[in-house]
Tab-separated table of C-alpha atoms and ligand atoms in Angstrom:
chain	number	residue	atom	x	y	z
A	1	MET	CA	24.789	4.968	-4.715
A	2	SER	CA	23.401	3.131	-1.680
A	3	VAL	CA	19.674	2.886	-0.927
A	4	GLU	CA	20.269	5.261	2.025
A	5	GLN	CA	21.994	7.820	-0.200
A	6	SER	CA	19.237	7.740	-2.791
A	7	LEU	CA	16.414	8.042	-0.223
A	8	ALA	CA	18.049	10.768	1.882
A	9	GLY	CA	16.054	13.991	1.726
A	10	LYS	CA	13.303	12.558	-0.487
A	11	VAL	CA	9.784	13.660	0.396
A	12	VAL	CA	7.666	10.514	0.760
A	13	VAL	CA	3.887	10.557	1.315
A	14	ILE	CA	2.377	7.344	2.711
A	15	THR	CA	-1.381	6.865	3.067
A	16	GLY	CA	-2.878	4.656	5.773
A	17	SER	CA	0.308	4.961	7.794
A	18	GLY	CA	-1.227	4.909	11.293
A	19	ARG	CA	-0.723	1.169	11.746
A	20	GLY	CA	0.271	-2.064	10.034
A	21	ILE	CA	2.274	-2.138	6.826
A	22	GLY	CA	1.936	1.622	6.241
A	23	LYS	CA	3.437	2.390	9.647
A	24	GLU	CA	6.310	-0.071	9.085
A	25	MET	CA	7.088	1.555	5.714
A	26	ALA	CA	7.056	5.003	7.332
A	27	ILE	CA	9.459	3.921	10.080
A	28	ASP	CA	11.794	2.277	7.558
A	29	ALA	CA	11.715	5.171	5.070
A	30	ALA	CA	12.500	7.594	7.920
A	31	ALA	CA	15.412	5.376	8.995
A	32	HIS	CA	16.721	5.643	5.417
A	33	GLY	CA	16.692	9.458	5.637
A	34	ALA	CA	13.396	10.238	3.890
A	35	ARG	CA	11.264	13.256	4.874
A	36	LEU	CA	7.803	11.938	5.642
A	37	ALA	CA	4.245	13.170	5.189
A	38	LEU	CA	1.823	10.707	6.758
A	39	VAL	CA	-1.819	10.575	5.677
A	40	GLU	CA	-4.278	8.697	7.890
A	41	VAL	CA	-7.952	8.855	8.909
A	42	ILE	CA	-7.572	7.627	12.524
A	43	LYS	CA	-6.176	10.646	14.350
A	44	GLU	CA	-4.831	8.820	17.452
A	45	ASN	CA	-2.887	6.344	15.300
A	46	LEU	CA	-1.579	9.131	13.075
A	47	ASP	CA	-0.403	11.187	16.054
A	48	ALA	CA	1.218	8.161	17.711
A	49	THR	CA	3.122	7.232	14.529
A	50	VAL	CA	4.287	10.811	13.974
A	51	LYS	CA	5.475	10.979	17.595
A	52	GLU	CA	7.325	7.666	17.355
A	53	ILE	CA	9.128	8.649	14.142
A	54	ALA	CA	9.856	12.231	15.284
A	55	ALA	CA	11.554	10.771	18.380
A	56	THR	CA	14.176	9.216	16.062
A	57	GLY	CA	15.101	12.708	14.831
A	58	ALA	CA	13.532	12.218	11.375
A	59	GLU	CA	11.450	14.935	9.701
A	60	VAL	CA	7.795	13.863	9.788
A	61	ARG	CA	4.380	15.547	9.697
A	62	GLY	CA	0.889	14.099	9.945
A	63	TYR	CA	-2.077	15.055	7.758
A	64	HIS	CA	-5.381	13.867	9.183
A	65	THR	CA	-7.307	12.949	6.034
A	66	ASP	CA	-10.279	10.862	4.985
A	67	LEU	CA	-9.383	9.636	1.498
A	68	GLY	CA	-13.102	9.350	0.782
A	69	ASN	CA	-13.363	13.138	0.956
A	70	GLU	CA	-12.134	14.800	-2.254
A	71	ALA	CA	-11.918	18.310	-0.768
A	72	GLN	CA	-9.805	17.065	2.156
A	73	VAL	CA	-7.420	15.217	-0.158
A	74	ILE	CA	-6.958	18.295	-2.367
A	75	GLU	CA	-6.454	20.613	0.610
A	76	ASN	CA	-4.053	18.335	2.506
A	77	PHE	CA	-1.931	17.462	-0.508
A	78	LYS	CA	-1.594	21.190	-1.256
A	79	ALA	CA	-0.481	21.623	2.362
A	80	ILE	CA	2.097	18.808	1.991
A	81	GLU	CA	3.555	20.440	-1.137
A	82	LYS	CA	3.697	23.781	0.642
A	83	ASP	CA	5.215	22.374	3.857
A	84	PHE	CA	7.857	20.226	2.133
A	85	GLY	CA	8.345	22.169	-1.123
A	86	LYS	CA	7.725	19.084	-3.303
A	87	ILE	CA	6.555	15.477	-3.272
A	88	ASP	CA	9.075	12.933	-4.614
A	89	CYS	CA	7.239	9.712	-3.809
A	90	LEU	CA	3.672	8.678	-3.055
A	91	VAL	CA	2.736	5.310	-1.553
A	92	ASN	CA	-0.968	4.445	-1.809
A	93	ASN	CA	-1.368	1.999	1.064
A	94	ALA	CA	-4.704	2.878	2.739
A	95	MET	CA	-7.610	0.513	2.269
A	96	VAL	CA	-10.825	-0.651	3.855
A	97	HIS	CA	-11.782	-4.284	4.175
A	98	GLU	CA	-15.360	-5.132	5.121
A	99	ALA	CA	-17.710	-7.892	3.931
A	100	GLU	CA	-16.141	-11.012	2.398
A	101	ASP	CA	-19.061	-12.419	0.382
A	102	LEU	CA	-20.817	-10.549	-2.453
A	103	VAL	CA	-24.261	-11.710	-1.289
A	104	LYS	CA	-23.602	-10.256	2.182
A	105	THR	CA	-22.174	-6.986	0.821
A	106	SER	CA	-24.394	-3.907	1.133
A	107	LEU	CA	-24.220	-1.269	-1.582
A	108	ASP	CA	-22.758	1.142	1.004
A	109	SER	CA	-19.967	-1.303	1.836
A	110	TRP	CA	-19.243	-1.987	-1.866
A	111	ASN	CA	-19.115	1.759	-2.557
A	112	ARG	CA	-16.857	2.379	0.459
A	113	SER	CA	-14.421	-0.263	-0.742
A	114	LEU	CA	-14.168	1.314	-4.183
A	115	SER	CA	-14.193	4.836	-2.773
A	116	ILE	CA	-11.309	4.440	-0.304
A	117	THR	CA	-9.178	1.698	-1.830
A	118	LEU	CA	-9.430	2.703	-5.490
A	119	THR	CA	-10.858	6.214	-5.851
A	120	GLY	CA	-8.800	7.446	-2.883
A	121	SER	CA	-5.663	6.435	-4.804
A	122	PHE	CA	-6.931	8.179	-7.945
A	123	LEU	CA	-7.418	11.352	-5.882
A	124	THR	CA	-3.929	11.255	-4.362
A	125	ILE	CA	-2.287	10.456	-7.707
A	126	ARG	CA	-4.206	13.260	-9.408
A	127	ALA	CA	-3.095	15.595	-6.606
A	128	VAL	CA	0.641	14.831	-6.974
A	129	LEU	CA	1.012	14.507	-10.767
A	130	PRO	CA	1.039	18.184	-11.877
A	131	GLU	CA	3.982	19.168	-9.657
A	132	MET	CA	5.823	15.910	-10.435
A	133	MET	CA	5.382	16.556	-14.169
A	134	LYS	CA	6.722	20.096	-13.762
A	135	ARG	CA	9.859	18.691	-12.117
A	136	LYS	CA	9.936	15.756	-14.585
A	137	ALA	CA	10.387	13.379	-11.645
A	138	GLY	CA	8.017	11.300	-9.577
A	139	ASN	CA	7.713	7.857	-8.054
A	140	ILE	CA	4.342	6.319	-7.177
A	141	ILE	CA	3.848	2.955	-5.494
A	142	ASN	CA	0.428	1.345	-5.192
A	143	ILE	CA	0.016	-1.420	-2.633
A	144	GLY	CA	-2.015	-4.090	-4.384
A	145	THR	CA	-2.735	-7.639	-3.311
A	146	VAL	CA	-2.714	-11.252	-4.446
A	147	ASN	CA	-6.539	-10.956	-4.280
A	148	ALA	CA	-6.340	-8.854	-7.447
A	149	LYS	CA	-4.720	-11.823	-9.236
A	150	THR	CA	-6.645	-14.829	-7.945
A	151	MET	CA	-9.830	-15.412	-5.928
A	152	VAL	CA	-9.006	-15.808	-2.244
A	153	GLY	CA	-12.076	-14.124	-0.699
A	154	SER	CA	-12.825	-10.459	0.139
A	155	ASP	CA	-14.883	-9.797	-2.979
A	156	SER	CA	-15.365	-6.018	-3.106
A	157	TYR	CA	-11.842	-5.425	-1.770
A	158	SER	CA	-10.378	-7.646	-4.501
A	159	VAL	CA	-12.284	-5.797	-7.230
A	160	ALA	CA	-11.133	-2.416	-5.897
A	161	LYS	CA	-7.524	-3.645	-5.770
A	162	ALA	CA	-7.720	-5.048	-9.326
A	163	GLY	CA	-8.663	-1.506	-10.367
A	164	LEU	CA	-5.643	-0.191	-8.496
A	165	HIS	CA	-3.366	-2.610	-10.370
A	166	ALA	CA	-4.805	-1.215	-13.639
A	167	LEU	CA	-4.301	2.339	-12.382
A	168	THR	CA	-0.577	1.580	-11.959
A	169	ARG	CA	-0.312	0.638	-15.641
A	170	THR	CA	-2.219	3.769	-16.706
A	171	VAL	CA	0.073	6.059	-14.714
A	172	ALA	CA	3.249	4.236	-15.805
A	173	VAL	CA	2.436	4.415	-19.510
A	174	ARG	CA	0.747	7.818	-19.725
A	175	TYR	CA	3.135	9.707	-17.472
A	176	GLY	CA	6.380	7.780	-18.006
A	177	PRO	CA	7.436	10.286	-20.695
A	178	HIS	CA	7.055	13.000	-18.015
A	179	GLY	CA	9.640	11.308	-15.768
A	180	ILE	CA	7.125	9.547	-13.543
A	181	ARG	CA	7.262	5.883	-12.671
A	182	CYS	CA	4.589	3.811	-10.968
A	183	ASN	CA	4.668	0.236	-9.674
A	184	THR	CA	2.403	-2.123	-7.743
A	185	VAL	CA	3.590	-4.179	-4.784
A	186	VAL	CA	1.574	-7.391	-4.482
A	187	PRO	CA	1.604	-8.776	-0.928
A	188	GLY	CA	0.328	-12.171	0.167
A	189	THR	CA	-1.079	-12.652	3.682
A	190	ILE	CA	0.609	-10.283	6.130
A	191	ALA	CA	-0.213	-10.698	9.816
A	192	THR	CA	-1.555	-7.255	10.795
A	193	ASP	CA	-4.486	-5.817	12.766
A	194	ALA	CA	-6.494	-5.892	9.522
A	195	TRP	CA	-6.902	-9.629	10.211
A	196	GLN	CA	-8.258	-9.214	13.751
A	197	SER	CA	-11.894	-10.138	13.054
A	198	ARG	CA	-10.757	-13.287	11.224
A	199	VAL	CA	-8.337	-14.145	14.037
A	200	ASP	CA	-11.242	-13.721	16.482
A	201	ARG	CA	-13.246	-16.223	14.424
A	202	ASN	CA	-10.289	-18.593	14.024
A	203	PRO	CA	-7.281	-18.027	16.326
A	204	THR	CA	-5.118	-20.500	14.322
A	205	ILE	CA	-5.815	-18.871	10.949
A	206	PHE	CA	-2.160	-18.004	10.162
A	207	GLU	CA	-1.102	-21.557	11.067
A	208	ASN	CA	-3.885	-22.921	8.836
A	209	LEU	CA	-2.716	-20.759	5.932
A	210	LYS	CA	0.882	-22.014	6.079
A	211	PRO	CA	0.435	-25.002	3.720
A	212	TRP	CA	-0.403	-22.531	0.911
A	213	TYR	CA	2.888	-20.687	1.387
A	214	PRO	CA	5.871	-22.504	-0.169
A	215	LEU	CA	8.222	-20.566	2.120
A	216	GLY	CA	6.393	-21.968	5.131
A	217	ARG	CA	4.983	-18.865	6.790
A	218	VAL	CA	2.668	-15.921	6.250
A	219	GLY	CA	4.283	-12.513	5.861
A	220	LYS	CA	5.139	-9.705	8.258
A	221	PRO	CA	4.991	-5.940	7.556
A	222	LYS	CA	8.799	-5.839	7.206
A	223	ASP	CA	8.611	-8.202	4.184
A	224	ILE	CA	6.603	-5.566	2.302
A	225	SER	CA	8.506	-2.601	3.645
A	226	GLU	CA	11.824	-3.995	2.320
A	227	ALA	CA	10.372	-4.201	-1.202
A	228	VAL	CA	8.886	-0.709	-0.931
A	229	ILE	CA	12.198	0.791	0.209
A	230	PHE	CA	13.846	-0.696	-2.898
A	231	LEU	CA	11.103	0.744	-5.139
A	232	LEU	CA	11.365	4.142	-3.411
A	233	SER	CA	15.105	4.228	-4.044
A	234	ASP	CA	16.884	5.015	-7.292
A	235	LYS	CA	18.134	1.395	-7.326
A	236	SER	CA	14.851	0.609	-9.108
A	237	GLU	CA	14.947	3.632	-11.439
A	238	TRP	CA	14.195	1.571	-14.579
A	239	MET	CA	11.217	-0.226	-13.036
A	240	SER	CA	7.794	1.060	-13.997
A	241	GLY	CA	4.383	-0.504	-14.567
A	242	SER	CA	5.523	-3.660	-12.808
A	243	GLU	CA	3.845	-5.857	-10.242
A	244	MET	CA	6.386	-6.782	-7.604
A	245	VAL	CA	5.015	-9.927	-5.989
A	246	VAL	CA	6.024	-10.376	-2.338
A	247	ASP	CA	4.003	-13.390	-1.276
A	248	GLY	CA	6.242	-16.199	-0.014
A	249	GLY	CA	5.624	-18.060	-3.289
A	250	LEU	CA	1.810	-18.187	-2.983
A	251	LEU	CA	0.956	-17.123	-6.543
A	252	ALA	CA	3.529	-19.453	-8.087
A	253	GLY	CA	1.170	-22.400	-7.742
A	254	MET	CA	-1.443	-24.204	-5.662
A	255	ALA	CA	0.948	-25.693	-3.126
A	256	PRO	CA	-1.333	-28.246	-1.438
A	257	MET	CA	-2.609	-29.468	-4.830
A	258	TYR	CA	0.519	-30.887	-6.460
A	259	LYS	CA	1.036	-33.330	-3.627
A	260	ILE	CA	-2.507	-34.645	-4.090
A	261	VAL	CA	-1.973	-34.876	-7.859
A	262	GLU	CA	1.278	-36.820	-7.373
A	263	GLY	CA	-0.051	-38.846	-4.463
A	264	SER	CA	3.022	-37.739	-2.540
A	265	ASP	CA	1.275	-36.225	0.477
B	301	LIG	N1	-2.480	-7.564	5.656
B	301	LIG	C1	-2.536	-8.336	4.561
B	301	LIG	O1	-2.680	-9.576	4.617
B	301	LIG	C2	-2.424	-7.707	3.210
B	301	LIG	C3	-2.336	-8.548	2.094
B	301	LIG	C4	-2.257	-7.983	0.822
B	301	LIG	C5	-2.249	-6.606	0.684
B	301	LIG	N2	-2.339	-5.807	1.778
B	301	LIG	C6	-2.370	-4.367	1.578
B	301	LIG	O2	-1.407	-3.726	2.383
B	301	LIG	C7	-1.881	-2.424	2.755
B	301	LIG	C8	-1.823	-2.265	4.275
B	301	LIG	O3	-2.562	-3.314	4.873
B	301	LIG	P1	-2.601	-3.520	6.448
B	301	LIG	O4	-2.767	-4.970	6.692
B	301	LIG	O5	-1.487	-2.770	7.089
B	301	LIG	O6	-4.010	-2.813	6.764
B	301	LIG	P2	-4.492	-1.907	7.996
B	301	LIG	O7	-5.979	-2.009	8.033
B	301	LIG	O8	-3.746	-2.284	9.227
B	301	LIG	O9	-4.045	-0.443	7.552
B	301	LIG	C9	-4.781	0.317	6.664
B	301	LIG	C10	-4.710	1.760	7.102
B	301	LIG	O10	-5.481	2.570	6.189
B	301	LIG	C11	-6.187	3.529	6.968
B	301	LIG	N3	-7.384	4.019	6.292
B	301	LIG	C12	-8.557	3.355	6.134
B	301	LIG	N4	-9.467	4.150	5.562
B	301	LIG	C13	-8.859	5.347	5.345
B	301	LIG	C14	-9.310	6.585	4.822
B	301	LIG	N5	-10.584	6.764	4.444
B	301	LIG	N6	-8.437	7.607	4.729
B	301	LIG	C15	-7.147	7.455	5.163
B	301	LIG	N7	-6.681	6.311	5.690
B	301	LIG	C16	-7.529	5.272	5.801
B	301	LIG	C17	-6.556	2.744	8.222
B	301	LIG	O11	-6.978	3.584	9.289
B	301	LIG	C18	-5.291	1.980	8.508
B	301	LIG	O12	-4.376	2.723	9.288
B	301	LIG	C19	-3.293	-2.323	2.206
B	301	LIG	O13	-3.256	-1.667	0.969
B	301	LIG	C20	-3.696	-3.759	2.011
B	301	LIG	O14	-4.687	-3.919	1.024
B	301	LIG	C21	-2.419	-6.319	3.037
């Protein structure tokens, strides 16, 4: 069965799909025949993405939701189940990224990071599990990060994401016997609007990061979307609890260091 055949008609929920990687995944999943429920807090971006995807003839609906609001998550996920009849796949992609340095992080900012990036994913997973268990089928993808594996800045964000990586393992092991699989995708640097404040501070930031990437470039949303499409499809049906690293080779080693060690720079 092709990826297209196995994604056709599947109901896929993607959080944080108003821009960036989430939007790219939504466009690609729709192109593969998925039925899409988009969850996003910025209404204009949500509406624009829904409009863009609907124009391709795909089935898509938007659910304006703040993942920090438990009641809204419960209500909107009930609405998704009612509107589509089921939820086959959930992609937890939404996040917030604020202060970089622990010392400069307010308690509010720390709490927001955990609340949206980690607890928001707990809320969505808790919302979809009962119906998935009833049908003995479900596929959950959490978008993690290399920051959860090694220190590259963004302290509270990295801690929240490390929790999300652990949540993947919990779901995979506890609910695997109920037909549910759960995996983490681990992106390296992806040039998106999330980087805008850093680009404003340093317009050559992506160029400066290149030496750390063995494949010679930072990533683009499509790099992540391709991996997610594979995980959404039945081609990956025996994958669960895994961390699929999509990082241009970053985590494989400290690229600029070996040349210094060998004196081969
Ligand atoms: N861009 C990178 O370099 C990079 C690297 C590693 C991992 N990631 C991960 O990839 C995913 C997408 O990143 P991106 O660069 O596209 O980020 P982004 O900031 O462009 O997109 C995140 C989306 O989440 C939405 N969101 C924020 N708070 C929300 C809330 N309370 N409720 C609902 N939606 C909310 C935002 O409005 C936005 O549309 C994230 O999980 C991120 O951690 C990104």
